[in-house]
Amino acid sequence: MLFFENDYGEGAHEKILEGLQKTNYEKLPGYETDCYCERARKKIKQACGCPEADVFFLAGGTQTNAVVIRSMLRPYEGVIAAGTGHVSSHEAGAIEYTGHKVLELPDHQGKIEAEELKAYLKKFYGDESHEHMVFPGMVYISHPTEYGTLYSKQELKALFSICCDYRIPLYIDGARLGYGLMSRETDVTLPFLAEHCHVFYIGGTKVGALCGEAVVFTKNNTPDHFMTLVKQQGALPAKGRLLGVQFDVLFTENLYTELGRRAIETAELLKEAFRENGYTFYLESPTNQQFILLEDVQAEQLSREVSFSFWEKPDATHTVVRFVTSWATREEDIEKLKQLLRKYRKNDG
Amino acid sequence: MLFFENDYGEGAHEKILEGLQKTNYEKLPGYETDCYCERARKKIKQACGCPEADVFFLAGGTQTNAVVIRSMLRPYEGVIAAGTGHVSSHEAGAIEYTGHKVLELPDHQGKIEAEELKAYLKKFYGDESHEHMVFPGMVYISHPTEYGTLYSKQELKALFSICCDYRIPLYIDGARLGYGLMSRETDVTLPFLAEHCHVFYIGGTKVGALCGEAVVFTKNNTPDHFMTLVKQQGALPAKGRLLGVQFDVLFTENLYTELGRRAIETAELLKEAFRENGYTFYLESPTNQQFILLEDVQAEQLSREVSFSFWEKPDATHTVVRFVTSWATREEDIEKLKQLLRKYRKNDG
Amino acid sequence: MLFFENDYGEGAHEKILEGLQKTNYEKLPGYETDCYCERARKKIKQACGCPEADVFFLAGGTQTNAVVIRSMLRPYEGVIAAGTGHVSSHEAGAIEYTGHKVLELPDHQGKIEAEELKAYLKKFYGDESHEHMVFPGMVYISHPTEYGTLYSKQELKALFSICCDYRIPLYIDGARLGYGLMSRETDVTLPFLAEHCHVFYIGGTKVGALCGEAVVFTKNNTPDHFMTLVKQQGALPAKGRLLGVQFDVLFTENLYTELGRRAIETAELLKEAFRENGYTFYLESPTNQQFILLEDVQAEQLSREVSFSFWEKPDATHTVVRFVTSWATREEDIEKLKQLLRKYRKNDG
Amino acid sequence: MLFFENDYGEGAHEKILEGLQKTNYEKLPGYETDCYCERARKKIKQACGCPEADVFFLAGGTQTNAVVIRSMLRPYEGVIAAGTGHVSSHEAGAIEYTGHKVLELPDHQGKIEAEELKAYLKKFYGDESHEHMVFPGMVYISHPTEYGTLYSKQELKALFSICCDYRIPLYIDGARLGYGLMSRETDVTLPFLAEHCHVFYIGGTKVGALCGEAVVFTKNNTPDHFMTLVKQQGALPAKGRLLGVQFDVLFTENLYTELGRRAIETAELLKEAFRENGYTFYLESPTNQQFILLEDVQAEQLSREVSFSFWEKPDATHTVVRFVTSWATREEDIEKLKQLLRKYRKNDG
């Protein structure tokens, strides 16, 4: 069975496993105070071009979102996000569990628009009478989004500028950041992104690590006693080395970049395979997630030989599905997929 | 520098790393639905002699406590624990963060006493007028406790029986369960423990794993949609395999037992080393944590050559310290420690 | 200055003040255990035609919503509401503060539609893969809605039936219930409403009381230890008599009904006054809240002589405003308003 | 039946009812923006000798504690209180429900001691290694305490000074403040108290009002958007006038002081009645709550003719009970009680 279901289907890149092996018997202090966490922090700050940043490691995305958002919101505030944002709908209410509302803006293929954000904030803060409403206290975006789409430099700049005007932080969920940075259609670099937000995280779990996300506060704005909050929310690992070693390896000799590039290369081949067989793209994604509109019959046929994700049913006879490549996808699998796509393409002539 | 600071100073047992390596490129479904989680569940249920149990994997102890306790308490209830319980004082308020009070009972070398528990519950439930107080809705104990002490069969039975009488669950924090089960002074087995509580967890992080705790609901009493709660509290790993593979290895060919035994063997040698050099034990611990009363001068001297934990200062000139062995402690390190203990023993003769 | 700003601008009906006066020196037990609470409970159950109901008194609407919703949701659930629902947007995040998400459905002049509710629930519960999403665990509607509109018997029945099918409670916010029940266009009676929901509240604060809402659980479904939850959320008054006496008076000799009728009578006169002067209704409301579309100039002129609420700006030159009558509105005020409406009507001929 | 059960057994002082009556038909804006709230604020600030204070009105004590404590704690902090503090044990976990731990200090007849507070804070903040514990972020005391006892000027000063040293606020729960200020044994005045804490509340519910507590922030330290937090926690009344009018009356012509004095006068007569009949005081209370040690038989006999509160059973044959006077207690009731006390006194000679 071919595998294009998601980007967390394999374990970790060999170098990460080697790193864990090599350091295994070193006796290290716990709770992210070890030398590998420290080393990884330095490398990440350097890669971000942001020496004044503070870097912390957490285990997974939902956890990271809940801890970061809670740590930066005041109790009367909520977080603005696209309706399709991961925090809005796929985290089982993890943000509301922290006591904060997710204030939804309309999404445009997963993205929010600067003009709509501005209008929302202007309406709220322009009028004095909103004391009985949740204050918009933070903006959450994902890059790439849940639809694989990317913000341009200009778009990020606009969002960041609005957030600065209203003195609320811009937070970027980078669960798949590696794939976004290596897209052929992006002009956003890691230092640009670090400069144009207040906090973001670099996803490890979906980009070659066993687990782990690196949170980066970029504006000397780490919340007081952040690690105590991490502990309180159950997110502080005793063996911090597990995260430290992995990120140290990922940020050594550009491995993180390299892993991103591989997924993009196979994603491009994947797109070509769909395109040349006449399949319909549900939307244009420049990263490793591709959304395809299939006839139900096709979806059923393909699902017997290749695994992919069901996304939604736009009408009675069609299905939107998601095909994903990752750091671990091999070109030979794309070749095999190509055969299948040919076999099951629509007989329309 | 010799290391006796804690039992999470090293990575993982080789077989665990091998397991991760060997399964690394298998394409597995996420969120603990993979075959290794399944296999580990089966082995754990068998080891517990409890085929009807439900088993879940979480990453760390504080997380596990917060998720399990919240999932089993009703909103008007709190959890009873010893004042020295991990949930009472060393989790940064993680339980209160879930909205529940920790109701403290006096500790006796880390343990609570059945008679005191009974009296507390009797007082509360015997009188109708407690509607303005937090209802005791669960009992939390740790085994071994934070002081390395253990409950006997009889003690566990008594606590369990009281909990059953009052229809509140007994929850056992087994962060160091492996060391408790292999103690030379215990009569408690894993099946006995599983039988005499409503839920417990088998600690992996401190017993040879990189991370991971296995929660076992033993009485057909898994809370509805438990995995959704795990997700909501940010504790559900995308790559569940990381936990599944580790526990599969730990419960293959008695590795978990074996790791427990090793720590106990070195702990016994350690105790002997202290004893034969005339050191004073702060309390009697039958497991891998040993608490020693040192003169401040001794503590200072030893700390230059061996790492251990500061525990508390009982008076102006003494310090209680903790020496810990683990699955990874080598006999040669005990030998070296013995030299130091001889060198710095009190010159009282 | 004429007053049509809201329905909580005056104190309480004379009979309520008399009731408080008359009982003032009786020595009564606290916390809603007094005889007036008991008496009020009986009368309310009778008025609802629901002898098996449980009735509790809380002080205000937001508080009531937060307590009731939290008490009936399980931790993995959220509450469905119209986007315009009071709980969705005008309670400063009080529901999210309890840890639960408000799941928004589109509103139709403040109401939700049975078909859309059904589709939402069917989509969620029809598919097994929603473990990472918030479970819809309750439906919240307001009657009258925030736009003064009402559900018909048939509509309520349909919503209730869907809720029963999915075994989730239907909760009706009756902050202005008295005005809804006395509307000339409603076919819903108090017993019908009590029968067709699982819990609702009878608003006192906006219908003649100083404060107070009566929560009615109609299906032998009062959450365990509900009063402890009320206490925990800070909503239990020491002098429960303040609420008990008021509701006892309100449900004596149909005062509650009478107060509702008065507001409806003046609302009908108010509508006529707007209509005969050619004003545009923003929507059709059969209760005591009327929404009028004014030219900005008109709004400005009127606001100098009569107080009303700003609602929203649909475009650059118009404003939607709200005029409200209440149990305390006098016909002579409507007469005076009529003069003003004539004076400031559009000169379009 | 004579009534000495508590100080909230009657309604409100006549002048308060008159005030409500007189202002009843004035059309006032809601949510504590009316002129009576404003007037009451001014009078309270003046009575406190603290023109820079901010004053807010809430309905009851538990609500006030939950809102104030949450508003002033940072998420990693808890509140220090005596084990007997109202927030520790009689509010059904209302503080934990806000997500914060109550950190208990030993009580001395309901009070905490400055030296013990200092030692606690010194231990916590003197050592850097407490990142996994709840930070003590506020001190809560009640004055009078739950045992009717009072802090002296010197004691308050000492506590305040320690709090200032550690930059954490001192919060005084003044549910019965009126009775404390009028005690014959106190040297604490309202201005002194206002000066020597960061926030406190003036209890209305137990001192002559139907409901209501006035929160006073004394150090230009009102939390941002405090009213939004009040709303979010369900504590903001639509008809703020209900609280405004009451406190306006209470602080007109020293009514609050007068009500306090009355309860103290009758309390002194009550004490005399017990003393001259040879009853044993459980502790010395200089305010309106008196704790008496009765033989079980006496308690039973008395309870048939006078209502009082059961407090605790110190041994198998004795009971501690509480007798309370209030603003509404009449001297003739004390006289009648005196007869009973004589009738049921111990026949020991």
mmCIF file of C-alpha atoms in Angstrom, chain C residues 3 8-12 14 17 21 24-28 31 62-63 70 90-94 97-98 205 209-211 228 231-234 238-239 241-242, chain D residues 3 8-12 14 17 21 24-28 31 62-63 70 90-94 97-98 205 209-211 228 231-234 238-239 241-242:
data_model
loop_
_atom_site.group_PDB
_atom_site.id
_atom_site.type_symbol
_atom_site.label_atom_id
_atom_site.label_comp_id
_atom_site.label_asym_id
_atom_site.label_seq_id
_atom_site.Cartn_x
_atom_site.Cartn_y
_atom_site.Cartn_z
ATOM 1 C CA PHE C 3 -36.467 56.305 27.945
ATOM 2 C CA TYR C 8 -33.847 47.129 32.985
ATOM 3 C CA GLY C 9 -33.900 50.883 33.491
ATOM 4 C CA GLU C 10 -36.222 50.900 36.489
ATOM 5 C CA GLY C 11 -36.084 49.103 39.826
ATOM 6 C CA ALA C 12 -38.832 46.601 40.501
ATOM 7 C CA GLU C 14 -44.172 47.848 43.616
ATOM 8 C CA LEU C 17 -40.765 45.973 46.925
ATOM 9 C CA GLN C 21 -40.660 45.084 52.997
ATOM 10 C CA ASN C 24 -37.958 41.939 55.976
ATOM 11 C CA TYR C 25 -37.685 41.022 59.615
ATOM 12 C CA GLU C 26 -38.606 37.399 59.359
ATOM 13 C CA LYS C 27 -35.634 35.363 60.389
ATOM 14 C CA LEU C 28 -34.992 33.030 57.509
ATOM 15 C CA TYR C 31 -28.799 29.956 50.739
ATOM 16 C CA THR C 62 -24.727 35.597 32.232
ATOM 17 C CA GLN C 63 -24.230 33.888 35.544
ATOM 18 C CA ARG C 70 -21.188 24.082 32.560
ATOM 19 C CA HIS C 90 -22.082 39.437 24.719
ATOM 20 C CA GLU C 91 -20.927 37.673 27.835
ATOM 21 C CA ALA C 92 -17.244 38.546 27.718
ATOM 22 C CA GLY C 93 -16.278 34.938 27.130
ATOM 23 C CA ALA C 94 -18.121 33.616 30.186
ATOM 24 C CA TYR C 97 -14.119 30.738 30.827
ATOM 25 C CA THR C 98 -15.881 27.565 31.973
ATOM 26 C CA THR C 205 -34.228 40.994 36.017
ATOM 27 C CA ALA C 209 -37.533 42.140 39.454
ATOM 28 C CA LEU C 210 -34.508 43.844 40.977
ATOM 29 C CA CYS C 211 -32.526 40.808 39.976
ATOM 30 C CA THR C 228 -22.431 23.206 45.016
ATOM 31 C CA LYS C 231 -21.658 28.111 45.041
ATOM 32 C CA GLN C 232 -18.392 27.279 43.285
ATOM 33 C CA GLN C 233 -19.186 29.701 40.501
ATOM 34 C CA GLY C 234 -19.956 32.423 43.030
ATOM 35 C CA ALA C 238 -26.484 34.155 51.349
ATOM 36 C CA LYS C 239 -29.834 35.904 51.476
ATOM 37 C CA ARG C 241 -34.853 35.311 50.288
ATOM 38 C CA LEU C 242 -34.037 38.222 47.998
ATOM 39 C CA PHE D 3 -32.323 33.518 66.403
ATOM 40 C CA TYR D 8 -27.770 37.246 57.381
ATOM 41 C CA GLY D 9 -31.090 36.051 58.747
ATOM 42 C CA GLU D 10 -33.028 39.247 58.123
ATOM 43 C CA GLY D 11 -33.543 41.320 55.008
ATOM 44 C CA ALA D 12 -32.091 44.814 55.036
ATOM 45 C CA GLU D 14 -35.260 50.020 56.665
ATOM 46 C CA LEU D 17 -35.514 49.485 51.596
ATOM 47 C CA GLN D 21 -38.378 52.466 47.062
ATOM 48 C CA ASN D 24 -37.430 52.856 42.062
ATOM 49 C CA TYR D 25 -38.831 54.618 39.036
ATOM 50 C CA GLU D 26 -35.817 56.662 38.122
ATOM 51 C CA LYS D 27 -34.605 55.536 34.762
ATOM 52 C CA LEU D 28 -30.988 54.637 35.276
ATOM 53 C CA TYR D 31 -24.126 47.803 34.790
ATOM 54 C CA THR D 62 -17.497 34.035 47.333
ATOM 55 C CA GLN D 63 -18.064 35.803 44.041
ATOM 56 C CA ARG D 70 -8.215 35.814 39.868
ATOM 57 C CA HIS D 90 -16.001 27.062 52.536
ATOM 58 C CA GLU D 91 -16.363 28.213 48.983
ATOM 59 C CA ALA D 92 -16.776 24.839 47.270
ATOM 60 C CA GLY D 93 -13.464 25.218 45.481
ATOM 61 C CA ALA D 94 -14.311 28.577 43.908
ATOM 62 C CA TYR D 97 -12.134 26.772 39.831
ATOM 63 C CA THR D 98 -10.360 29.929 38.678
ATOM 64 C CA THR D 205 -24.653 41.285 52.828
ATOM 65 C CA ALA D 209 -27.804 45.046 52.973
ATOM 66 C CA LEU D 210 -29.887 42.633 50.935
ATOM 67 C CA CYS D 211 -26.731 41.758 49.066
ATOM 68 C CA THR D 228 -14.935 42.745 31.819
ATOM 69 C CA LYS D 231 -18.839 40.222 33.551
ATOM 70 C CA GLN D 232 -16.951 37.126 32.431
ATOM 71 C CA GLN D 233 -17.301 35.587 35.868
ATOM 72 C CA GLY D 234 -21.033 36.279 35.829
ATOM 73 C CA ALA D 238 -27.734 44.583 34.891
ATOM 74 C CA LYS D 239 -29.426 46.662 37.571
ATOM 75 C CA ARG D 241 -28.558 50.392 41.062
ATOM 76 C CA LEU D 242 -29.485 47.580 43.420
#
